[in-house]
CSV table of C-alpha atoms and ligand atoms in Angstrom, one decimal:
chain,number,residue,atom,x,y,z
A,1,UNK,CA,24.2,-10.2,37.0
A,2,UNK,CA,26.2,-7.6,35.8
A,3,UNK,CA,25.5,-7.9,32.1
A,4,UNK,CA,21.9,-7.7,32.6
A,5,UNK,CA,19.4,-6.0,29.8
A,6,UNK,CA,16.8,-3.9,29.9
A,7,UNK,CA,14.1,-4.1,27.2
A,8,UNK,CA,12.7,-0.7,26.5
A,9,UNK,CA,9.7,0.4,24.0
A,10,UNK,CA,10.0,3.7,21.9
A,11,UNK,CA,7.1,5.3,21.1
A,12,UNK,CA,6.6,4.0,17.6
A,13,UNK,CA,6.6,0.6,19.0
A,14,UNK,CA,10.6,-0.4,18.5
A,15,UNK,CA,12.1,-2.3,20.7
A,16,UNK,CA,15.4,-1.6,22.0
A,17,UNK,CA,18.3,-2.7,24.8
A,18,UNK,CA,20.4,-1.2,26.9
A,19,UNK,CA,22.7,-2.3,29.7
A,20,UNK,CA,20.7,-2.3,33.1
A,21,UNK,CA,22.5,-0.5,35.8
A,22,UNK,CA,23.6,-1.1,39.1
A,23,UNK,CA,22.2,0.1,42.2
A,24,UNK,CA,24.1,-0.5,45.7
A,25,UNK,CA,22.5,0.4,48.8
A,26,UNK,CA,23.6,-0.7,52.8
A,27,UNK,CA,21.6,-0.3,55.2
A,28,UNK,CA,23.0,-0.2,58.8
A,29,UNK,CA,21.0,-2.5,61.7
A,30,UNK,CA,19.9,0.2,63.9
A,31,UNK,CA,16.8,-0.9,65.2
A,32,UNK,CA,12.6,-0.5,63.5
A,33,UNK,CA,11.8,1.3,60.5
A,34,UNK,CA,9.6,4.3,60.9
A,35,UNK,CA,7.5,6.5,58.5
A,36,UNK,CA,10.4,9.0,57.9
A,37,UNK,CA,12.9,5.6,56.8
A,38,UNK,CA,9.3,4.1,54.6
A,39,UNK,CA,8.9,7.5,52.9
A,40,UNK,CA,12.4,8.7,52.6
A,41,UNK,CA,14.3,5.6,50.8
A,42,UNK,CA,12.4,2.4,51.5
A,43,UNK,CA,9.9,3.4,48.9
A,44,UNK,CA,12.5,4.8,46.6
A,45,UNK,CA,13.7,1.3,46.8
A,46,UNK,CA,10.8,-0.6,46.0
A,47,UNK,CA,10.4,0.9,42.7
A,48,UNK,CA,13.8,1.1,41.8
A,49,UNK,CA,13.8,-2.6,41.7
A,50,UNK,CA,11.9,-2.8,38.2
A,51,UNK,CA,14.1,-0.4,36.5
A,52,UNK,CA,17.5,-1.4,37.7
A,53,UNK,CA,20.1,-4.5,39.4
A,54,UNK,CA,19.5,-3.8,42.7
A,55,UNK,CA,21.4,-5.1,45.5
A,56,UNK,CA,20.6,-3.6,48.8
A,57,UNK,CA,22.4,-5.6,51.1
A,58,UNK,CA,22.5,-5.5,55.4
A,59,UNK,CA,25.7,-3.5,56.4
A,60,UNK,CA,26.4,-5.8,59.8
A,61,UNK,CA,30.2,-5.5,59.6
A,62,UNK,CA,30.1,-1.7,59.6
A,63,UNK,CA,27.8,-1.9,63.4
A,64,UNK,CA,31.0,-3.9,64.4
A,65,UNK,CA,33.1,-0.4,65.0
A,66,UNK,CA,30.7,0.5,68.3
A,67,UNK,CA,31.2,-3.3,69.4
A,68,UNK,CA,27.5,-4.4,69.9
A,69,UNK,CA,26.6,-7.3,72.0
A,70,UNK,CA,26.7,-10.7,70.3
A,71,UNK,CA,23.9,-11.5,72.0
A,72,UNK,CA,21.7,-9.0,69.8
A,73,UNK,CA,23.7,-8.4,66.7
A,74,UNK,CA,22.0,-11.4,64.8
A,75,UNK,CA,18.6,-10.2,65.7
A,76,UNK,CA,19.1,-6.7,64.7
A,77,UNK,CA,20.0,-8.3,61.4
A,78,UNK,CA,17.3,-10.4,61.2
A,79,UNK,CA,14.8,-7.6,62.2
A,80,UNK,CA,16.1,-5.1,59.1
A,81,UNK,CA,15.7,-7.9,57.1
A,82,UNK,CA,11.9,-8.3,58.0
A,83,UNK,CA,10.8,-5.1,57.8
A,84,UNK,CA,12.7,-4.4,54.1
A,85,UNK,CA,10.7,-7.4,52.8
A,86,UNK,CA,7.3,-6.3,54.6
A,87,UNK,CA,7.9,-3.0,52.6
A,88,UNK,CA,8.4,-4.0,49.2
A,89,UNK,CA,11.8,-5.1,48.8
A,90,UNK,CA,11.5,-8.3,46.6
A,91,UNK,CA,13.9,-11.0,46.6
A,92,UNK,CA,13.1,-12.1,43.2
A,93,UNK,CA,13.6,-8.4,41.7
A,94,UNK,CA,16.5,-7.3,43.7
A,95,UNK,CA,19.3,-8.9,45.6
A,96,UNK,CA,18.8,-8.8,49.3
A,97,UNK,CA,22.2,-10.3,51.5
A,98,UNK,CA,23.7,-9.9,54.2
A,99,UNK,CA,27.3,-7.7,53.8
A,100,UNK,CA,29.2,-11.1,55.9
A,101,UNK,CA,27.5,-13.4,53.9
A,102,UNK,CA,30.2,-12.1,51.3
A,103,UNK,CA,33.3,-12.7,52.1
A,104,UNK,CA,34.7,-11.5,48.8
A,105,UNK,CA,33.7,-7.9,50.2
A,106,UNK,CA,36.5,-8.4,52.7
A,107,UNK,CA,38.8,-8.9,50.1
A,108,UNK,CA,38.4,-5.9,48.3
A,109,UNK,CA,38.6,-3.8,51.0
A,110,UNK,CA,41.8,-5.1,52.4
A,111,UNK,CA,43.0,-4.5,48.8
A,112,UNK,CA,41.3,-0.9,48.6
A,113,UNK,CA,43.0,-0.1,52.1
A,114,UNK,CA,46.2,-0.2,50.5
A,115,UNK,CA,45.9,2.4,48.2
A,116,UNK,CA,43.9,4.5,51.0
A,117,UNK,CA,46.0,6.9,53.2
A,118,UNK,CA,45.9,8.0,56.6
A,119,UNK,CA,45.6,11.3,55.8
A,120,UNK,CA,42.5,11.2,53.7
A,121,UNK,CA,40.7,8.8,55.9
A,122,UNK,CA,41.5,11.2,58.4
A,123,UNK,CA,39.9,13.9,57.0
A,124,UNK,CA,36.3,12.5,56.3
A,125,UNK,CA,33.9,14.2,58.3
A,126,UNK,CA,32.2,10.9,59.9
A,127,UNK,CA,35.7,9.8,61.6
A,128,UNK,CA,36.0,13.3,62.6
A,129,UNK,CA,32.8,13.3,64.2
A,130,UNK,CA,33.1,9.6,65.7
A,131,UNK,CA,36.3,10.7,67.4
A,132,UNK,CA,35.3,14.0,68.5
A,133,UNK,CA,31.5,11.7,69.9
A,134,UNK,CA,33.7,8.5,71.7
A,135,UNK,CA,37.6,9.8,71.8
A,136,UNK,CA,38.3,6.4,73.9
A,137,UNK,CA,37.1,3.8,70.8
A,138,UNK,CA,38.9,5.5,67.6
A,139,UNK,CA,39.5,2.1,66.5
A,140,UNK,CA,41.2,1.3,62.9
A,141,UNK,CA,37.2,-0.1,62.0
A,142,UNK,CA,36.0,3.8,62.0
A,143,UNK,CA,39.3,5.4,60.2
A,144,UNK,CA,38.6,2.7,57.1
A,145,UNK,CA,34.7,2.6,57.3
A,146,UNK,CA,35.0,4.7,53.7
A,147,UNK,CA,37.2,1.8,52.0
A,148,UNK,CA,34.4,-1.2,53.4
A,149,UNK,CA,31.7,1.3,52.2
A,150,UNK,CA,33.6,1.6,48.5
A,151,UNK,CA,33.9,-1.9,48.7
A,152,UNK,CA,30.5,-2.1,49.5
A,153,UNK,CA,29.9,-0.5,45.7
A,154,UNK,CA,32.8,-1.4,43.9
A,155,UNK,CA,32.4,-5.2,44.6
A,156,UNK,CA,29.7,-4.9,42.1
A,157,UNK,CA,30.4,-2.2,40.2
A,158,UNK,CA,27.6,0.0,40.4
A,159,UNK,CA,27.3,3.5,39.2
A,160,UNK,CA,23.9,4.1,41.4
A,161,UNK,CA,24.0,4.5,45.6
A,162,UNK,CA,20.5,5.9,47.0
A,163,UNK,CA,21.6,7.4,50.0
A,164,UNK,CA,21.1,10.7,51.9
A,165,UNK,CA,23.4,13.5,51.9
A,166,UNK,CA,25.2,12.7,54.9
A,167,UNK,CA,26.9,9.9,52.7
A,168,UNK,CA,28.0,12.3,50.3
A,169,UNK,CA,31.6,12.2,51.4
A,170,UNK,CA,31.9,8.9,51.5
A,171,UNK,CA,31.1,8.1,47.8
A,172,UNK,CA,33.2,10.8,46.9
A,173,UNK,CA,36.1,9.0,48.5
A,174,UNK,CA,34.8,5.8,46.7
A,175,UNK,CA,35.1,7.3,43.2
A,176,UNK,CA,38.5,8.3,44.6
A,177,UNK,CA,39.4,5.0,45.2
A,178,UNK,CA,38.2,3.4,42.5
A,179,UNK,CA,39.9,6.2,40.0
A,180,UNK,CA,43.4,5.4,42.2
A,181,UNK,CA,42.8,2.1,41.7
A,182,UNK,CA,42.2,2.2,38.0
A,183,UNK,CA,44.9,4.9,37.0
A,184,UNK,CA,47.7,3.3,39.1
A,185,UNK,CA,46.9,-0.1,36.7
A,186,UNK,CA,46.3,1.6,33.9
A,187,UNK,CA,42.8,0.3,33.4
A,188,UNK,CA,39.2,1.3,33.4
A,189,UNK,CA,37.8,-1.0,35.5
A,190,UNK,CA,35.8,0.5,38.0
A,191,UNK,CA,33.1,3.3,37.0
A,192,UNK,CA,32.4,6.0,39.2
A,193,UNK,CA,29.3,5.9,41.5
A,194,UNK,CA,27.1,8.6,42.3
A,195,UNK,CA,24.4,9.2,44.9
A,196,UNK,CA,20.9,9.3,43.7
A,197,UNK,CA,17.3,9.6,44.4
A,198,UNK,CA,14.5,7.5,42.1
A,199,UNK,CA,11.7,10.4,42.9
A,200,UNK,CA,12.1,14.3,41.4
A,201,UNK,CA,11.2,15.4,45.1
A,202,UNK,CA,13.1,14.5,48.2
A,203,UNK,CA,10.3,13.7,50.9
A,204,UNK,CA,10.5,15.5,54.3
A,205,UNK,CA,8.5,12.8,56.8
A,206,UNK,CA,8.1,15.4,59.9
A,207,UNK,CA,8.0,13.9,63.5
A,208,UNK,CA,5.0,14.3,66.2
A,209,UNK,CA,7.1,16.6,68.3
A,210,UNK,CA,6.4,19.3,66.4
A,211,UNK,CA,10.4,20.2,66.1
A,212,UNK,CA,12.2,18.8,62.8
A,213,UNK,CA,12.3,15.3,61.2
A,214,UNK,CA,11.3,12.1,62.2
A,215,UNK,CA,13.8,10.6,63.7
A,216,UNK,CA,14.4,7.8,66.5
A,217,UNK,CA,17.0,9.5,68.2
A,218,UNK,CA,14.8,12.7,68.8
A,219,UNK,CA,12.9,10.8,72.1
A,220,UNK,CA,10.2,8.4,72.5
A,221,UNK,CA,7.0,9.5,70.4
A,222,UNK,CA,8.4,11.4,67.8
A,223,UNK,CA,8.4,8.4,65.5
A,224,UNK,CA,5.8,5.6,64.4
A,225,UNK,CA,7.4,2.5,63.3
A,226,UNK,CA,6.2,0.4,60.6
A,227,UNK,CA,5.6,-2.1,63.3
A,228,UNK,CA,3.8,-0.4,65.8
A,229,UNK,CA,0.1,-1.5,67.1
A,230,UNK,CA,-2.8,0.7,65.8
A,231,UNK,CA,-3.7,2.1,69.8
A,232,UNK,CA,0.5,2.9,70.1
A,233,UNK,CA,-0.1,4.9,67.0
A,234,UNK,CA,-3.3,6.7,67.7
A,235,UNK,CA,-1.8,7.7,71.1
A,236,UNK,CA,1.7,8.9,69.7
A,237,UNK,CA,-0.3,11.0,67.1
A,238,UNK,CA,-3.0,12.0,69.9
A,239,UNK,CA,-0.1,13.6,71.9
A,240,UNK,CA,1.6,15.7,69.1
A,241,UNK,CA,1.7,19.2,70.2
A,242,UNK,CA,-0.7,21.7,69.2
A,243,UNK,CA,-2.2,24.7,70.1
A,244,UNK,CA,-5.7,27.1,70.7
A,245,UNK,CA,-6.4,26.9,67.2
A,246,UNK,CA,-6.1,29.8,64.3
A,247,UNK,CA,-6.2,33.3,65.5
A,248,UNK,CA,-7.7,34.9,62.0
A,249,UNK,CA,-9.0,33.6,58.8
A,250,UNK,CA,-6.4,32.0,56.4
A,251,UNK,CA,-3.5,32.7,58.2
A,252,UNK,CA,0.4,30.8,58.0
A,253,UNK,CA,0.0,27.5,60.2
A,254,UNK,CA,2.6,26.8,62.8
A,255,UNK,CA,5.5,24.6,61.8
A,256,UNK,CA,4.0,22.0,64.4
A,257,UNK,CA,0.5,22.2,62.3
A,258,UNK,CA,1.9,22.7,59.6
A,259,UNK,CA,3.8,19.1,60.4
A,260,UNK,CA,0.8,17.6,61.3
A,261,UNK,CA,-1.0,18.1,57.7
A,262,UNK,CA,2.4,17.0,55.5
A,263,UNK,CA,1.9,14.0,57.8
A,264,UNK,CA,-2.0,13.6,56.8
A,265,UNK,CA,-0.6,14.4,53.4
A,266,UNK,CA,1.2,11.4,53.1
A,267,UNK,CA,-1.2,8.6,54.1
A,268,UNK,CA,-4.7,10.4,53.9
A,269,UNK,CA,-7.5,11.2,51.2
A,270,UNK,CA,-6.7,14.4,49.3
A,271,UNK,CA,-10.4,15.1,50.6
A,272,UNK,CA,-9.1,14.9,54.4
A,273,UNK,CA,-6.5,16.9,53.7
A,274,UNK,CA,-8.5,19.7,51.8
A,275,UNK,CA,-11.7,19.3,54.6
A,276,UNK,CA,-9.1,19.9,57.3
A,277,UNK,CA,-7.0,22.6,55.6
A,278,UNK,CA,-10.5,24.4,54.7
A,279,UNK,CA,-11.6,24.3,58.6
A,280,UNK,CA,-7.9,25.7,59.3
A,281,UNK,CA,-8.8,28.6,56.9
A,282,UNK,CA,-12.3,29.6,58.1
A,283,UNK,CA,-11.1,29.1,62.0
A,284,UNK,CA,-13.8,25.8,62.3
A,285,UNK,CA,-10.6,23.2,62.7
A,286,UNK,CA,-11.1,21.3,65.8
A,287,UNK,CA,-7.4,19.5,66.0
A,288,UNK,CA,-9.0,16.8,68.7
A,289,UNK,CA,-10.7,15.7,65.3
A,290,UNK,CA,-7.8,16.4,63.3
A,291,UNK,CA,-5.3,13.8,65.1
A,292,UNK,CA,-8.4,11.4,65.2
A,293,UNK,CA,-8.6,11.5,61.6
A,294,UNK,CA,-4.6,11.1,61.3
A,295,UNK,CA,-4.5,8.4,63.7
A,296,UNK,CA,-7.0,6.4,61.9
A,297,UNK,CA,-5.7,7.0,58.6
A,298,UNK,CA,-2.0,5.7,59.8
A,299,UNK,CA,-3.2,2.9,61.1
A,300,UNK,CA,-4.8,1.9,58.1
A,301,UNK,CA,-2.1,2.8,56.1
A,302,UNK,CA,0.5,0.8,58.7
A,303,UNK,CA,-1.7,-2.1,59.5
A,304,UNK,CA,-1.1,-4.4,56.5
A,305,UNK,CA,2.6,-3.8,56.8
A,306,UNK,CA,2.9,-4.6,60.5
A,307,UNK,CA,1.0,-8.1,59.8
A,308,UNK,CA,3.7,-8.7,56.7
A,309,UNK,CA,6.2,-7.8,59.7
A,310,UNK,CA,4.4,-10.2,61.9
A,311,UNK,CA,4.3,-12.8,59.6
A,312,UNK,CA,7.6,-12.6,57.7
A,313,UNK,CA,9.1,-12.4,61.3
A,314,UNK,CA,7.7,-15.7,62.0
A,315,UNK,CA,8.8,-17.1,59.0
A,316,UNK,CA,12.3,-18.9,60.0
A,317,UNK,CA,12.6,-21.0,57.1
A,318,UNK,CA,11.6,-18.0,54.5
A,319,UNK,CA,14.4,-15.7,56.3
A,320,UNK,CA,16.8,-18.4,55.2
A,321,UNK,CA,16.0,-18.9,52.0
A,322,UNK,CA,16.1,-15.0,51.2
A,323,UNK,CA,19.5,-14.7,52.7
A,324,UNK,CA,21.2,-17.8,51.0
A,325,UNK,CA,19.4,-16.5,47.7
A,326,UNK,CA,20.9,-13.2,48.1
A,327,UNK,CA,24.4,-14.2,49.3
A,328,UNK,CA,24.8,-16.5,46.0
A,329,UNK,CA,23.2,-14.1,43.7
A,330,UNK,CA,25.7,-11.4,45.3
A,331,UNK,CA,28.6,-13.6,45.5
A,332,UNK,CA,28.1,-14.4,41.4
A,333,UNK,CA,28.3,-10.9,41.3
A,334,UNK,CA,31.3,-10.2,43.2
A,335,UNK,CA,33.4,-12.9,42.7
A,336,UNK,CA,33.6,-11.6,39.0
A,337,UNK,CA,35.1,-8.7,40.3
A,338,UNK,CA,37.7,-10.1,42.6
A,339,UNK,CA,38.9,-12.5,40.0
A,340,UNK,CA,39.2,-9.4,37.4
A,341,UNK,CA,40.9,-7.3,41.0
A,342,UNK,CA,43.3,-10.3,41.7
A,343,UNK,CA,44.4,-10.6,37.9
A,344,UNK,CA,44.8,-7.1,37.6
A,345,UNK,CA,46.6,-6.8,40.4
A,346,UNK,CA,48.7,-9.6,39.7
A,347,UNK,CA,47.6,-12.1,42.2
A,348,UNK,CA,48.3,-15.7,40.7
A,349,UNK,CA,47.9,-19.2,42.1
A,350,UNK,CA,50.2,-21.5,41.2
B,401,LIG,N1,27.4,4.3,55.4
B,401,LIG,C1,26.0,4.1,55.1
B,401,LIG,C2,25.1,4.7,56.2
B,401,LIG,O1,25.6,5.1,57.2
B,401,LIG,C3,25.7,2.6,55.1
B,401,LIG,C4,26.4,1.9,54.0
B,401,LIG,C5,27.5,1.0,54.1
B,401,LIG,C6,26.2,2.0,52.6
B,401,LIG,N2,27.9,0.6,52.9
B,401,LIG,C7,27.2,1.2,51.9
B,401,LIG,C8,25.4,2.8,51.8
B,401,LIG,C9,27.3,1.1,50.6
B,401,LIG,C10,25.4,2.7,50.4
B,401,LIG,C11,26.4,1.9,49.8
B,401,LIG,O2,23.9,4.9,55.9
């Protein structure tokens, strides 16, 4: 998987090859995708599949530091898995697996954690914040979540990780680690990694509450998932906040208007947009009509997703064929590396 090619065109019609290269992503299992997850990096996923070796894999050992129930944690799993595939993410373009599916993952970060020290760990700004959230569960699981996320990318070598900037930190302790790893053996093994976005622009997905991003943890109806029903949808949008309307001609919309049209922007006609953004101008905009429109146009948008959902959901014997594809397309992958690891190491068998 790693020596894969990509077959490119010049201009005058030559052909040419170059190495593909690797894209890692994990995604944690924290509940339903919404509109801000779909625009922000689910998307950015779906097309990077065609231009790069993708692996975006399910990051269920990481959700072990805050213990969740057993009773759940397989269904979490299950429902991330889903959703990716209602939105794009193609089995037979990327690899899609499960992070315990792997166990060679486990390997490489019990060999990372020994050239990881206290002190760094320490100092990343996610423990410091985890400790600071729940002082009674600092568990060693939180102190070495940076050495399972650089195992998470170093297992297959990749030098592309789409993530936001919150996980800036944390790859730049992975290239650390990988660079320790490499000078302390005197080889160049592992490349460095860096965060990246397919798109120019960065897509801000505003929330119905009028206040900042979507987000799930900002209260119930800020967010639409990708799976809610069309009349949960027209009434979350129905009962984002507005106001008595424009005061003057063509003056600056409110941030919670203003939300309301980059929302339109994103799934409506660039005719809805401009008919609504001309009634804001001239004072005519009536925003009962407004969130109608918006409504209708989500659920449009939404509603051939949600039946993928629905059906991929029911789909038992299709979840398990995705997961064992991906674990033995990943473990191909990654037992590569751990053989090199072990050797360079110096790890024999007898
Ligand atoms: N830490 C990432 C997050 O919180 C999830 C993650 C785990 C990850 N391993 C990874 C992301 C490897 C990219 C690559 O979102």
């Amino acid at each position: 998987m790693q020596n894969q090619f990509f077959v490119s065109m010049f201009s005058d019609g030559f052909f040419y090859f170059r190495a593909m290269e690797t894209v890692v992503s994990g995604i944690r299992s924290t509940g339903n995708l919404h509109l801000g997850n779909y625009f922000g990096a689910v998307k950015n996923f779906v097309q990077m599949q065609n231009e790069y070796n993708c692996f975006f894999f399910i990051a269920d050992y990481h959700s072990l530091t805050t213990h969740p129930n057993p009773a759940n944690l397989h269904g979490s799993v299950r429902q991330v898995m889903v959703e990716y595939l209602a939105a794009g993410i193609d089995p037979e373009k990327s690899t899609i697996y499960i992070q315990s599916d792997v166990p060679e993952v486990t390997e490489l970060y019990l060999l990372l954690n020994m050239n990881a020290y206290l002190g760094e760990l320490q100092r990343a700004t996610s423990f410091k914040d985890k400790v600071r959230a729940n002082p009674d569960n600092v568990n060693a699981g939180l102190l070495t979540y940076p050495t399972l996320m650089a195992a998470d990318i170093l297992i297959h070598r990749a030098t592309k990780v789409p993530v936001g900037k919150d996980q800036e930190q944390h790859l730049e302790m992975t290239r650390t680690f990988g660079n320790r790893f490499n000078k302390m053996y005197g080889q160049d093994y592992f490349p460095e990694s860096f965060a990246f976005n397919f798109g120019s622009k960065l897509i801000k997905v505003p929330g119905l509450d009028g206040k900042g991003k979507m987000g799930k943890s900002e209260g119930e109806g800020n967010a639409i998932f990708l799976a809610d029903k069309p009349d949960v949808i027209r009434k979350k949008v129905m009962r984002a906040l507005t106001d008595s309307g424009p005061a003057e001609p063509n003056a600056k919309k409110p941030d919670y208007i203003q939300n309301l049209f980059d929302l339109m922007k994103l799934v409506s006609t660039k005719e809805t947009v401009k008919h609504f953004d001309d009634a804001w101008k001239d004072c005519t905009i009536r925003y009962g009509d407004l969130k109608k429109q918006l409504g209708e146009d989500m659920v449009t948008f939404l509603t051939p997703v949600r039946e993928k959902i629905e059906d991929i959901a029911a789909n038992e014997s299709y979840l398990r064929q995705v997961a064992r594809h991906g674990a033995a397309k990943a473990r191909e992958s990654a037992q590569k590396t751990i053989q090199d690891v072990r050797e360079i190491i110096g790890i024999k068998r007898f």
